[in-house]
Short mmCIF file of C-alpha atoms and ligand atoms in Angstrom, two decimals:
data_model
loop_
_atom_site.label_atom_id
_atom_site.label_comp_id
_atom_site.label_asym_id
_atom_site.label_seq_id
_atom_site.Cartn_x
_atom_site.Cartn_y
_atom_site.Cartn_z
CA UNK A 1 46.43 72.01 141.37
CA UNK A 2 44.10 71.19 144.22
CA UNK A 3 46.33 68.46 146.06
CA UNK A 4 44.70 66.88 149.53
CA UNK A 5 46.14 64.18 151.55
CA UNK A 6 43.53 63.17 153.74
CA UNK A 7 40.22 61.11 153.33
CA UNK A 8 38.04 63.57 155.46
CA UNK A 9 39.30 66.18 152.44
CA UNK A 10 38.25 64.29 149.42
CA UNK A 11 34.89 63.60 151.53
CA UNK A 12 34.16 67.33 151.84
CA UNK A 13 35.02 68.51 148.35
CA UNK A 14 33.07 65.50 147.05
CA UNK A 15 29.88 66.70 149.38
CA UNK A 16 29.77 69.92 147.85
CA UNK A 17 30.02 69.10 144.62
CA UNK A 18 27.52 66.56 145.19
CA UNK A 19 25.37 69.51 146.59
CA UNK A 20 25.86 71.18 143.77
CA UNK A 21 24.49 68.66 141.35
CA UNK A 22 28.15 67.51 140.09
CA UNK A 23 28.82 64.33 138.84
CA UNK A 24 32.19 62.95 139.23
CA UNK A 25 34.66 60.66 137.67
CA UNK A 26 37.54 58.86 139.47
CA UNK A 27 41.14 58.11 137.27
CA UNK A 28 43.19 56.09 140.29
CA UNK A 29 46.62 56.01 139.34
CA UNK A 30 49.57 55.45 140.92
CA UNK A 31 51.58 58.72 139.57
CA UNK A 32 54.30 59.22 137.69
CA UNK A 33 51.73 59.95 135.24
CA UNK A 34 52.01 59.54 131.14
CA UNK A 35 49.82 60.63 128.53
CA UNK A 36 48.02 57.29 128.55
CA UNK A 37 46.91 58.42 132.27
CA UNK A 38 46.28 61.64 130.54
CA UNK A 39 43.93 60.75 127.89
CA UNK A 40 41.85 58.82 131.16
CA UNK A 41 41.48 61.99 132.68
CA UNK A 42 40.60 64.09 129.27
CA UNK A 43 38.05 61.28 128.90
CA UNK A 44 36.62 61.66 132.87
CA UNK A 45 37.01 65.38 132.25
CA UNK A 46 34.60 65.16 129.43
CA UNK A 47 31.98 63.12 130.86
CA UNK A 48 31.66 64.34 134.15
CA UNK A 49 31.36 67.47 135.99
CA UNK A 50 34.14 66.77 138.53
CA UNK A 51 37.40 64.50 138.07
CA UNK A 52 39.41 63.15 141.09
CA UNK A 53 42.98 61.42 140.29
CA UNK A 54 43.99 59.46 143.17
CA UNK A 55 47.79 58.89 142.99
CA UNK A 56 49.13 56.42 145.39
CA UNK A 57 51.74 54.09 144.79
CA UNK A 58 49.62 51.37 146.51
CA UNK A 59 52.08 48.60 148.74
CA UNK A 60 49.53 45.95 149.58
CA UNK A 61 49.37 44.89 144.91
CA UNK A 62 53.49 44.75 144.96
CA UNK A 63 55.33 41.15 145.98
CA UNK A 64 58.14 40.75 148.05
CA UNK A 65 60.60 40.84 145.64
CA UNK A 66 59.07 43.52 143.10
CA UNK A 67 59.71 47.65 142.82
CA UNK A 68 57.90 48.81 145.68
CA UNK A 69 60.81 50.87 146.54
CA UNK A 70 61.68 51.98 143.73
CA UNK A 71 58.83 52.47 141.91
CA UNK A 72 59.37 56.01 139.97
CA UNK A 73 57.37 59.17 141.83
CA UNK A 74 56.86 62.71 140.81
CA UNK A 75 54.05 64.38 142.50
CA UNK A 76 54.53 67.75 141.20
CA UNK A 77 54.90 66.68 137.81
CA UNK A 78 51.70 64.86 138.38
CA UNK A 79 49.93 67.57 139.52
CA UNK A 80 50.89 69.79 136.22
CA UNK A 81 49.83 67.02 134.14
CA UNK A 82 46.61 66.99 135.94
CA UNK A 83 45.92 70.64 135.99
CA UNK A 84 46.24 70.85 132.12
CA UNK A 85 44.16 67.97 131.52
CA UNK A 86 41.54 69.85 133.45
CA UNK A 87 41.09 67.59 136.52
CA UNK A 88 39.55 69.07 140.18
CA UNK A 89 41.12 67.32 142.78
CA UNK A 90 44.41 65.01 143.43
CA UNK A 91 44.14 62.75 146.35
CA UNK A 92 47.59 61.84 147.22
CA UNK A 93 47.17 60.01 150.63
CA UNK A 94 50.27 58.07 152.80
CA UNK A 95 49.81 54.42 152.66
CA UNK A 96 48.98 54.79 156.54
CA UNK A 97 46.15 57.00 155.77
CA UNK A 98 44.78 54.48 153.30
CA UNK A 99 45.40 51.09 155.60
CA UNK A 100 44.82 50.50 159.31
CA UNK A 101 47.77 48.60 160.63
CA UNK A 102 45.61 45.46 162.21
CA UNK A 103 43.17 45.83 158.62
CA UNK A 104 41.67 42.14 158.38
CA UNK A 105 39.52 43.00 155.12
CA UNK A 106 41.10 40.92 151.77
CA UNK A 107 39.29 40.96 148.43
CA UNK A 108 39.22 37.71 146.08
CA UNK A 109 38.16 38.11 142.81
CA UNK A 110 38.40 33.82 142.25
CA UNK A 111 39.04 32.26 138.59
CA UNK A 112 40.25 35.61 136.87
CA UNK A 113 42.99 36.62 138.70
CA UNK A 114 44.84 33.01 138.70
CA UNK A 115 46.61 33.27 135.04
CA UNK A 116 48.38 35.95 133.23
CA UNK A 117 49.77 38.27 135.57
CA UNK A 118 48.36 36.45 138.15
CA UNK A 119 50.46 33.23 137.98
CA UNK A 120 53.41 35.32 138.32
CA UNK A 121 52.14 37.74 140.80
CA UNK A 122 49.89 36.10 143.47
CA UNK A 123 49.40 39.02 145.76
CA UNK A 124 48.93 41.85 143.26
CA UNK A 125 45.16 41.69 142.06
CA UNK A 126 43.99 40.69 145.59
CA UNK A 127 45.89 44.66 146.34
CA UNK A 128 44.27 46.03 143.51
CA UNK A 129 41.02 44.91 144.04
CA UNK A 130 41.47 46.25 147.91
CA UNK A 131 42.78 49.85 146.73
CA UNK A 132 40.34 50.33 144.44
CA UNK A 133 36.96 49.70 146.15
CA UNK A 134 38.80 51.31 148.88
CA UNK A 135 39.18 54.05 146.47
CA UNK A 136 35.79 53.92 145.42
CA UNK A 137 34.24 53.93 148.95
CA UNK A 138 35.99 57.43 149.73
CA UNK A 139 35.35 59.01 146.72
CA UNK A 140 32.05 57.90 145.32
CA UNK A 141 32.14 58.37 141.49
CA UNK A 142 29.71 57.99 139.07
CA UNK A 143 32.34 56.79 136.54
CA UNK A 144 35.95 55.40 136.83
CA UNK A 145 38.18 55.07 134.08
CA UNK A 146 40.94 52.16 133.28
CA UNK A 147 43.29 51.56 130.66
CA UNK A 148 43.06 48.55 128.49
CA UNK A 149 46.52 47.98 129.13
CA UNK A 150 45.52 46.66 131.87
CA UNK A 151 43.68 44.20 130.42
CA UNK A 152 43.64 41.73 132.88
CA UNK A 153 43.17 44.07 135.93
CA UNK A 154 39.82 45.99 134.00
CA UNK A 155 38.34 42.29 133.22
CA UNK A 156 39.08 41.70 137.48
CA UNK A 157 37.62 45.41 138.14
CA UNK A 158 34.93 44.82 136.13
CA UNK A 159 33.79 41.48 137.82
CA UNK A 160 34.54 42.69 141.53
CA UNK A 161 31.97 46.13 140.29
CA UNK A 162 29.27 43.55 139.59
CA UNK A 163 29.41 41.04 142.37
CA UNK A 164 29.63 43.96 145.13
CA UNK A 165 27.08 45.93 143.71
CA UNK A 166 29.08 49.09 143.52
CA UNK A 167 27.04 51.91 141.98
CA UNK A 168 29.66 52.94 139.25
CA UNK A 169 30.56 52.92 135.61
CA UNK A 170 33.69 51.19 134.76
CA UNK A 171 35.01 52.71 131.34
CA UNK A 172 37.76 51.37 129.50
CA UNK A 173 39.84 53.34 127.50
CA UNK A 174 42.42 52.51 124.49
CA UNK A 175 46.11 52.15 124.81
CA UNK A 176 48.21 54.92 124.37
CA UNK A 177 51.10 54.10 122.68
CA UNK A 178 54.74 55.96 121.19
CA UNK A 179 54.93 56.47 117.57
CA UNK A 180 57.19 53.53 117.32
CA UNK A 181 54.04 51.18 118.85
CA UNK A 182 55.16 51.05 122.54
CA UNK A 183 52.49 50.91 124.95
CA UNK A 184 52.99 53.83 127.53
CA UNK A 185 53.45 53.06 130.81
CA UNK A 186 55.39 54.44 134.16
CA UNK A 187 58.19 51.26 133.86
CA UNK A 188 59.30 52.48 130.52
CA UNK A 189 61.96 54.93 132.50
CA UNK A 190 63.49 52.69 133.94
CA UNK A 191 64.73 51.21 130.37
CA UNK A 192 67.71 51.93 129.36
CA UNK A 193 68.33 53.04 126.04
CA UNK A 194 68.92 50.14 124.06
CA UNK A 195 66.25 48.14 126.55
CA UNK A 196 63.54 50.86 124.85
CA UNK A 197 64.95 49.96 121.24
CA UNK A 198 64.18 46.54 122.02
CA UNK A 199 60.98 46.83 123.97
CA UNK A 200 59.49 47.54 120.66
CA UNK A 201 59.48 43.84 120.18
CA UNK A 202 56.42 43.64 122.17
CA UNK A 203 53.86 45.54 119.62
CA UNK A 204 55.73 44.43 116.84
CA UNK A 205 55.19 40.82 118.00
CA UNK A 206 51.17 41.64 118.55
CA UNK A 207 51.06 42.80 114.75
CA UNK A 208 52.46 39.79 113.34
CA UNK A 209 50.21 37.86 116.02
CA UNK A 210 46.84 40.00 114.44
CA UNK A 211 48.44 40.16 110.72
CA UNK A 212 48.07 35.93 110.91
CA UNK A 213 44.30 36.11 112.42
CA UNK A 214 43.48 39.01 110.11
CA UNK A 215 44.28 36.18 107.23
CA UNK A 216 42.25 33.80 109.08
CA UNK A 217 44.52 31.46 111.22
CA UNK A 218 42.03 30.04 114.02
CA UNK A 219 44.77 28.04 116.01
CA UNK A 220 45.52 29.33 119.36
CA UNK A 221 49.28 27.71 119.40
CA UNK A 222 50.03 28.95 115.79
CA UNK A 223 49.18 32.68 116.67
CA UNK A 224 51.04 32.01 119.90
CA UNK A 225 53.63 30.71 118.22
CA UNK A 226 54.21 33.44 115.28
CA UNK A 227 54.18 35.92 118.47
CA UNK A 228 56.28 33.90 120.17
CA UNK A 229 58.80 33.74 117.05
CA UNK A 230 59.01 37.39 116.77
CA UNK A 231 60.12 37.66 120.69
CA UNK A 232 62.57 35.67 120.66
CA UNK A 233 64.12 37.34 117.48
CA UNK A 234 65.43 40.38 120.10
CA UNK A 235 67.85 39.30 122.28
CA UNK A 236 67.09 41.68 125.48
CA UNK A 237 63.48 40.11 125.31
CA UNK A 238 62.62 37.07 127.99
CA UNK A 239 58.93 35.99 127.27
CA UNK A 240 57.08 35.48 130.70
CA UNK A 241 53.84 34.63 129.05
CA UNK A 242 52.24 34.61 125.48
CA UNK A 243 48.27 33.72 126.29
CA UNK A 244 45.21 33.86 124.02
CA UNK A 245 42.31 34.16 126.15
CA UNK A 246 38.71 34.70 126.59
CA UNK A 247 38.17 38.23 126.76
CA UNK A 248 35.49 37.87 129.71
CA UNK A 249 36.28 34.96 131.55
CA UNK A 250 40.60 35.08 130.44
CA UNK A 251 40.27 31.20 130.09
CA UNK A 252 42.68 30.05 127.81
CA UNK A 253 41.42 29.08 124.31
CA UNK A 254 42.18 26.19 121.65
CA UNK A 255 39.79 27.28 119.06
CA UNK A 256 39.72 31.31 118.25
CA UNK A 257 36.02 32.11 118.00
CA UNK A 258 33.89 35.01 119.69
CA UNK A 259 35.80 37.66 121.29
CA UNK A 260 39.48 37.25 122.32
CA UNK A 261 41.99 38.84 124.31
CA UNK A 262 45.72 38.13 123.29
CA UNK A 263 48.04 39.19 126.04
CA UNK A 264 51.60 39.07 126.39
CA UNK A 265 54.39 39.67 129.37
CA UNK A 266 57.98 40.29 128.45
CA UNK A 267 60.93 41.19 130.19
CA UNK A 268 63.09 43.52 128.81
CA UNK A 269 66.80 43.12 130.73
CA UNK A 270 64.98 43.22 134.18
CA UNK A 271 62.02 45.34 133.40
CA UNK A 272 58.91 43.39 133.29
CA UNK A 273 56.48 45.25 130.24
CA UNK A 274 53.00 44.08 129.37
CA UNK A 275 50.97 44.83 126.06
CA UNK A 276 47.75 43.00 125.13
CA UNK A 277 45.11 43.56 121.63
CA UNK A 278 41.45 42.22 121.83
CA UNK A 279 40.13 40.42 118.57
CA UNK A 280 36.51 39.64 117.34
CA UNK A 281 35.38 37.07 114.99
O1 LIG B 301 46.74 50.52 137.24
C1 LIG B 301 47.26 51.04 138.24
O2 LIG B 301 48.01 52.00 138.15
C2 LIG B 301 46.97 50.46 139.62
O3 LIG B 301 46.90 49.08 139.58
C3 LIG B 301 45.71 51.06 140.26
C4 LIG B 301 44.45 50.71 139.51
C5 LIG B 301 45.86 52.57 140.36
C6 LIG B 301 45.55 50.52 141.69
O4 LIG B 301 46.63 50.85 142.48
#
């Protein structure tokens, strides 16, 4: 796998593909990839000529106290998974490479990135939202491609796209989940092995919250609450939030009309796991 480290690198591959005619998708990521990364790239792979993963475990979207350090890394691994899923480049730059040490530059995406995760994490969307047009400034894509895990962070992309005008299609793409309903995601190795028994709590909680608005509960707190219920039958689960939201604007909502996104955060021991479903009436 093609691996480069430097911004001047990704510049010149993406020139000459460009000469060429290419298009190009973008999958940022920050490594320790999973097969929900992996079906992003298949995706990029089959919609554009060229695919560039950017992994980079990104410091300026982690708090003080959260796994900066520690966050789980595996380059070569990643660049296996990459190679099979038929991506072109990795860009794998050193957090000096991708900040100047005196940078000024913040980005504010207002209104969106205050609840959810962002109550909890004040600093991380503000780091996203910098990495990412950072990310699309050196490599240019046509497309880019988030999971709707994320939920929160695509609405946030999505908005920042629009107001700055950048030229590029943001795609989401479906959760990936185990075959017992856990979402994937990097932070599930750090659970231990009862922790991943119990982190099936948080889909299991998400059906019972869709079974009661597939049978045509409209009540914001009840649906909250039957979720809620469900959480706090495992013991190794701490709810941080249960939120029913406004799928555009993530405004909470009373009433459950037009489309909805219903988005949960749950610790499991002292590993923090998010899972979210959209509903439309
Ligand atoms: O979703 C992630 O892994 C990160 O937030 C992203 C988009 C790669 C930015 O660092």
């Amino acid at each position: 796998m093609n691996i480069v480290n430097t911004i001047e690198e990704v510049r010149d591959k993406v020139k000459s593909w460009r000469k060429e005619g290419s298009t190009i998708g973008l999958v940022t990521t920050m490594g320790y990839l999973h097969e929900g990364h992996e079906s992003l790239i298949k995706r990029a792979v089959s919609e554009n000529d060229k695919v560039v993963v950017s992994v980079f475990v990104n410091p300026t979207q982690f708090g003080p106290n959260e796994d900066l350090k520690t966050y789980p890394r595996d380059i070569t691994r990643d660049g296996e998974l990459c190679e099979s899923a038929g991506a072109s480049l990795i860009f794998n730059p050193e957090p000096s490479t991708m900040y100047y040490k005196d940078a000024s530059t913040t980005i504010n995406v207002k209104g969106l990135t205050e609840g959810l995760c962002g109550a909890k994490r004040p600093v991380h969307f503000g780091g996203v939202c910098l990495v990412v047009s950072k990310l699309f400034n050196i490599v240019t894509p046509d497309r880019a491609y988030f999971g709707e895990k994320d939920a929160q962070q695509l609405a946030v992309i999505k908005r920042m796209v629009r107001d700055l005008n950048f030229n590029i299609e943001i795609i989401g793409c479906p959760i990936i989940r185990e075959a017992d309903g856990l979402a994937k995601s990097s932070r599930n190795a750090y659970l231990s092995k009862d922790e991943r028994k119990a982190a099936v709590v948080l889909s299991k909680s998400l059906e019972c919250g869709k079974k009661a608005l597939n049978s045509g509960e409209r009540n914001a707190d009840k649906v909250k609450k039957i979720i809620i219920q469900k959480l706090n039958s495992e013991s190794l689960a701490k709810i941080d939030y249960v939120e029913i939201v406004d799928s555009l604007n993530l405004k909470p909502v009373s009433n459950i009309d037009g489309n909805i996104l219903v988005a949960i955060a749950v610790y499991i021991g002292k590993i923090r796991l998010i899972d979210n479903f959209t509903f439309k009436i």
